[in-house]
Amino acid sequence: MRPPTTNHDRLYMLLEDIMLVYRIETTVLIHRYMSTRSQRCKRRIIDHARKYSVLSKIPAQLKHLDRLVNVTNADCVANLRMDRNTFGRLCRILIEQGGLQPGKFLGIEEQVAIFIGVLAHHKKNRVVGFDFWRSGPTISHYVNKVLGVVLSLHPFLLAKPTPVAQDSNDPRWKWFKGCLGALDGTHKPRYRSRKGQIATNTLAVCDRKMQFVYLLPSRMGGVRW
């Protein structure tokens, strides 16, 4: 093997210098790229926060809630299935009896309106969030919050039936002495019914005034009464 010459040593040193300069320039370019990208991301986050800030949405939120419960009874009944007086009484019951507290950015009326809107019209979280100018997690949180308060008040809200008197003269009920009411079932989409559909057979009991006094939603869809 031939020993390395001076020209080979110079060439080797020149290549090392070139590679060193290349690595330095590459590092500088990567640093500049990451710095520019970070600034763009920060700018996008700031623009997004400005666009969807809480303060900018408050007027629209208050306007929508005002249209629901403070304008006419017709609008309130159409959207919440109750008039303004009943809605106000329900809010008061949930506060005084159930201990419902206002949120950081949501008042009691808006919480209850969101909850009733979901129940009355079977709306999805995204639809309700779009109507009330709220995010999906916010809608889900307050729906479950109000639902928990309502369930805790079932002894107060549930009407107890009065049995049919022994001396009743009502032609519809005088044949059913001591009867509390009538019951029937309906299918809810969860289990498969006897007709091949996915449903839950929910047992519902109502009194003589057609007011529900008992619900049993856990029966399988194929069960017959």
Tab-separated table of C-alpha atoms in Angstrom:
chain	number	residue	atom	x	y	z
A	1	MET	CA	0.000	0.000	0.000
A	2	ARG	CA	1.300	3.434	-0.957
A	3	PRO	CA	1.851	5.834	1.939
A	4	PRO	CA	-0.374	8.971	1.954
A	5	THR	CA	1.116	11.924	0.223
A	6	THR	CA	0.872	15.593	1.098
A	7	ASN	CA	-1.779	16.131	-1.573
A	8	HIS	CA	-3.946	13.434	-0.023
A	9	ASP	CA	-3.661	15.046	3.397
A	10	ARG	CA	-4.634	18.425	2.010
A	11	LEU	CA	-7.586	16.909	0.178
A	12	TYR	CA	-8.711	15.114	3.331
A	13	MET	CA	-8.519	18.324	5.391
A	14	LEU	CA	-10.384	20.217	2.686
A	15	LEU	CA	-13.199	17.661	2.727
A	16	GLU	CA	-13.416	17.882	6.531
A	17	ASP	CA	-13.694	21.668	6.328
A	18	ILE	CA	-16.433	21.384	3.693
A	19	MET	CA	-18.413	18.907	5.812
A	20	LEU	CA	-18.027	21.105	8.895
A	21	VAL	CA	-19.317	24.159	7.029
A	22	TYR	CA	-22.164	22.069	5.615
A	23	ARG	CA	-23.212	20.870	9.072
A	24	ILE	CA	-23.082	24.399	10.484
A	25	GLU	CA	-25.136	25.845	7.635
A	26	THR	CA	-27.661	22.991	7.878
A	27	THR	CA	-28.052	23.580	11.626
A	28	VAL	CA	-28.561	27.307	11.077
A	29	LEU	CA	-31.175	26.700	8.366
A	30	ILE	CA	-33.075	24.199	10.555
A	31	HIS	CA	-33.009	26.630	13.476
A	32	ARG	CA	-34.342	29.461	11.306
A	33	TYR	CA	-37.066	27.211	9.877
A	34	MET	CA	-38.215	26.023	13.301
A	35	SER	CA	-38.150	29.566	14.665
A	36	THR	CA	-40.250	30.853	11.757
A	37	ARG	CA	-42.679	27.954	12.084
A	38	SER	CA	-43.014	28.538	15.827
A	39	GLN	CA	-43.806	32.203	15.238
A	40	ARG	CA	-46.436	31.269	12.645
A	41	CYS	CA	-48.031	28.770	15.029
A	42	LYS	CA	-48.120	31.358	17.804
A	43	ARG	CA	-49.670	33.866	15.412
A	44	ARG	CA	-52.320	31.328	14.361
A	45	ILE	CA	-53.125	30.522	17.993
A	46	ILE	CA	-53.496	34.208	18.805
A	47	ASP	CA	-55.686	34.803	15.753
A	48	HIS	CA	-57.802	31.753	16.627
A	49	ALA	CA	-58.185	32.938	20.222
A	50	ARG	CA	-59.197	36.398	19.052
A	51	LYS	CA	-61.679	34.970	16.578
A	52	TYR	CA	-63.299	32.625	19.108
A	53	SER	CA	-62.866	34.637	22.272
A	54	VAL	CA	-65.491	34.411	24.994
A	55	LEU	CA	-66.194	38.131	25.034
A	56	SER	CA	-67.010	38.294	21.328
A	57	LYS	CA	-69.654	35.551	21.669
A	58	ILE	CA	-71.447	36.924	24.737
A	59	PRO	CA	-73.811	39.288	22.832
A	60	ALA	CA	-74.978	36.474	20.532
A	61	GLN	CA	-75.422	34.110	23.496
A	62	LEU	CA	-77.518	36.620	25.436
A	63	LYS	CA	-79.572	37.465	22.359
A	64	HIS	CA	-80.427	33.810	21.721
A	65	LEU	CA	-81.372	33.179	25.356
A	66	ASP	CA	-83.470	36.349	25.419
A	67	ARG	CA	-85.407	35.180	22.355
A	68	LEU	CA	-86.133	31.862	24.048
A	69	VAL	CA	-87.414	32.947	27.455
A	70	ASN	CA	-88.050	36.701	27.441
A	71	VAL	CA	-89.973	37.554	24.269
A	72	THR	CA	-93.207	35.565	23.876
A	73	ASN	CA	-94.770	32.486	25.431
A	74	ALA	CA	-95.290	31.036	21.955
A	75	ASP	CA	-91.544	30.980	21.234
A	76	CYS	CA	-90.799	29.588	24.686
A	77	VAL	CA	-93.366	26.783	24.333
A	78	ALA	CA	-92.211	25.951	20.801
A	79	ASN	CA	-88.566	25.611	21.851
A	80	LEU	CA	-88.693	24.577	25.520
A	81	ARG	CA	-92.142	22.915	25.694
A	82	MET	CA	-93.232	25.246	28.524
A	83	ASP	CA	-94.227	28.883	28.915
A	84	ARG	CA	-92.025	31.544	30.470
A	85	ASN	CA	-93.697	31.361	33.880
A	86	THR	CA	-93.230	27.587	34.112
A	87	PHE	CA	-89.630	27.890	32.964
A	88	GLY	CA	-88.903	30.472	35.641
A	89	ARG	CA	-90.490	28.291	38.320
A	90	LEU	CA	-88.473	25.281	37.183
A	91	CYS	CA	-85.242	27.281	37.415
A	92	ARG	CA	-86.188	28.425	40.915
A	93	ILE	CA	-86.945	24.848	42.030
A	94	LEU	CA	-83.621	23.604	40.680
A	95	ILE	CA	-81.820	26.383	42.556
A	96	GLU	CA	-83.646	26.219	45.893
A	97	GLN	CA	-84.426	22.496	46.106
A	98	GLY	CA	-81.658	20.960	43.990
A	99	GLY	CA	-78.791	23.341	44.710
A	100	LEU	CA	-78.033	24.103	41.058
A	101	GLN	CA	-75.263	26.699	40.853
A	102	PRO	CA	-74.392	29.063	37.983
A	103	GLY	CA	-71.238	28.265	36.055
A	104	LYS	CA	-68.306	30.536	35.366
A	105	PHE	CA	-69.740	31.654	32.038
A	106	LEU	CA	-73.250	30.088	32.069
A	107	GLY	CA	-76.172	31.271	34.146
A	108	ILE	CA	-78.937	29.084	35.523
A	109	GLU	CA	-81.437	29.970	32.791
A	110	GLU	CA	-79.039	29.050	29.996
A	111	GLN	CA	-78.087	25.760	31.666
A	112	VAL	CA	-81.736	24.747	32.034
A	113	ALA	CA	-82.589	25.928	28.501
A	114	ILE	CA	-79.767	23.799	27.064
A	115	PHE	CA	-80.941	20.773	29.059
A	116	ILE	CA	-84.602	21.161	28.050
A	117	GLY	CA	-83.654	21.786	24.419
A	118	VAL	CA	-81.854	18.440	24.300
A	119	LEU	CA	-84.763	16.584	25.927
A	120	ALA	CA	-87.611	18.322	24.106
A	121	HIS	CA	-86.260	17.993	20.560
A	122	HIS	CA	-83.650	15.214	20.877
A	123	LYS	CA	-80.988	17.526	19.500
A	124	LYS	CA	-77.366	16.526	19.174
A	125	ASN	CA	-74.644	18.284	21.144
A	126	ARG	CA	-73.275	19.958	18.033
A	127	VAL	CA	-76.671	21.366	17.088
A	128	VAL	CA	-77.320	22.701	20.594
A	129	GLY	CA	-73.789	24.079	20.768
A	130	PHE	CA	-74.321	25.897	17.476
A	131	ASP	CA	-77.622	27.380	18.689
A	132	PHE	CA	-76.228	28.557	22.027
A	133	TRP	CA	-72.747	29.482	20.758
A	134	ARG	CA	-71.103	26.942	23.048
A	135	SER	CA	-68.573	24.155	22.571
A	136	GLY	CA	-69.474	20.479	22.589
A	137	PRO	CA	-67.762	19.706	25.935
A	138	THR	CA	-69.553	22.668	27.536
A	139	ILE	CA	-72.956	21.424	26.325
A	140	SER	CA	-72.249	17.876	27.511
A	141	HIS	CA	-71.029	19.060	30.920
A	142	TYR	CA	-74.060	21.206	31.718
A	143	VAL	CA	-76.600	18.730	30.329
A	144	ASN	CA	-75.242	16.077	32.698
A	145	LYS	CA	-75.047	18.605	35.524
A	146	VAL	CA	-78.709	19.647	35.246
A	147	LEU	CA	-79.756	16.021	34.683
A	148	GLY	CA	-78.124	15.022	37.961
A	149	VAL	CA	-79.998	17.770	39.813
A	150	VAL	CA	-83.320	16.758	38.225
A	151	LEU	CA	-82.790	13.094	39.148
A	152	SER	CA	-81.995	14.065	42.733
A	153	LEU	CA	-85.373	15.843	42.915
A	154	HIS	CA	-87.486	12.873	41.804
A	155	PRO	CA	-89.301	12.616	45.200
A	156	PHE	CA	-90.276	16.273	44.826
A	157	LEU	CA	-91.088	16.316	41.090
A	158	LEU	CA	-92.793	12.925	40.709
A	159	ALA	CA	-96.561	13.067	41.309
A	160	LYS	CA	-97.941	10.255	43.464
A	161	PRO	CA	-101.103	8.664	42.011
A	162	THR	CA	-104.423	8.646	43.862
A	163	PRO	CA	-106.208	5.260	43.778
A	164	VAL	CA	-109.697	5.004	42.294
A	165	ALA	CA	-112.170	5.405	45.143
A	166	GLN	CA	-114.522	2.582	46.033
A	167	ASP	CA	-117.544	4.842	45.498
A	168	SER	CA	-116.290	6.372	42.226
A	169	ASN	CA	-119.031	7.331	39.760
A	170	ASP	CA	-116.699	8.025	36.847
A	171	PRO	CA	-117.943	5.750	34.017
A	172	ARG	CA	-114.387	5.278	32.786
A	173	TRP	CA	-112.873	4.218	36.132
A	174	LYS	CA	-115.679	2.961	38.416
A	175	TRP	CA	-114.977	-0.602	37.250
A	176	PHE	CA	-111.388	-0.442	38.531
A	177	LYS	CA	-111.724	-0.013	42.305
A	178	GLY	CA	-108.371	0.806	43.921
A	179	CYS	CA	-106.597	1.074	40.554
A	180	LEU	CA	-103.672	3.517	40.358
A	181	GLY	CA	-103.612	3.972	36.574
A	182	ALA	CA	-102.755	2.316	33.270
A	183	LEU	CA	-99.460	1.133	31.835
A	184	ASP	CA	-98.027	0.502	28.394
A	185	GLY	CA	-94.642	0.135	26.764
A	186	THR	CA	-92.773	1.849	23.961
A	187	HIS	CA	-89.552	0.967	22.151
A	188	LYS	CA	-86.409	3.086	22.442
A	189	PRO	CA	-83.383	2.562	20.167
A	190	ARG	CA	-80.970	0.397	22.156
A	191	TYR	CA	-81.931	-3.282	22.064
A	192	ARG	CA	-83.442	-5.414	19.296
A	193	SER	CA	-87.239	-5.679	19.418
A	194	ARG	CA	-89.428	-8.611	18.336
A	195	LYS	CA	-89.816	-6.874	14.960
A	196	GLY	CA	-86.088	-6.991	14.277
A	197	GLN	CA	-85.396	-3.361	15.144
A	198	ILE	CA	-82.945	-2.103	17.739
A	199	ALA	CA	-85.023	-0.737	20.633
A	200	THR	CA	-85.515	-0.582	24.393
A	201	ASN	CA	-88.979	-1.430	25.677
A	202	THR	CA	-89.763	1.365	28.131
A	203	LEU	CA	-92.612	0.767	30.580
A	204	ALA	CA	-94.666	3.904	31.264
A	205	VAL	CA	-97.406	4.242	33.894
A	206	CYS	CA	-99.887	7.130	33.933
A	207	ASP	CA	-102.729	8.035	36.279
A	208	ARG	CA	-106.314	8.946	35.453
A	209	LYS	CA	-105.254	12.479	34.480
A	210	MET	CA	-102.772	11.079	31.932
A	211	GLN	CA	-99.773	12.189	33.989
A	212	PHE	CA	-96.760	9.880	34.074
A	213	VAL	CA	-96.105	8.472	37.537
A	214	TYR	CA	-93.592	5.690	36.797
A	215	LEU	CA	-91.006	4.793	34.115
A	216	LEU	CA	-88.981	1.604	33.687
A	217	PRO	CA	-86.577	2.000	30.724
A	218	SER	CA	-84.465	-1.119	31.322
A	219	ARG	CA	-86.680	-3.857	29.823
A	220	MET	CA	-85.312	-5.730	26.816
A	221	GLY	CA	-86.928	-5.035	23.452
A	222	GLY	CA	-88.219	-8.572	22.931
A	223	VAL	CA	-90.201	-8.663	26.206
A	224	ARG	CA	-93.975	-8.614	25.828
A	225	TRP	CA	-96.438	-7.318	28.383
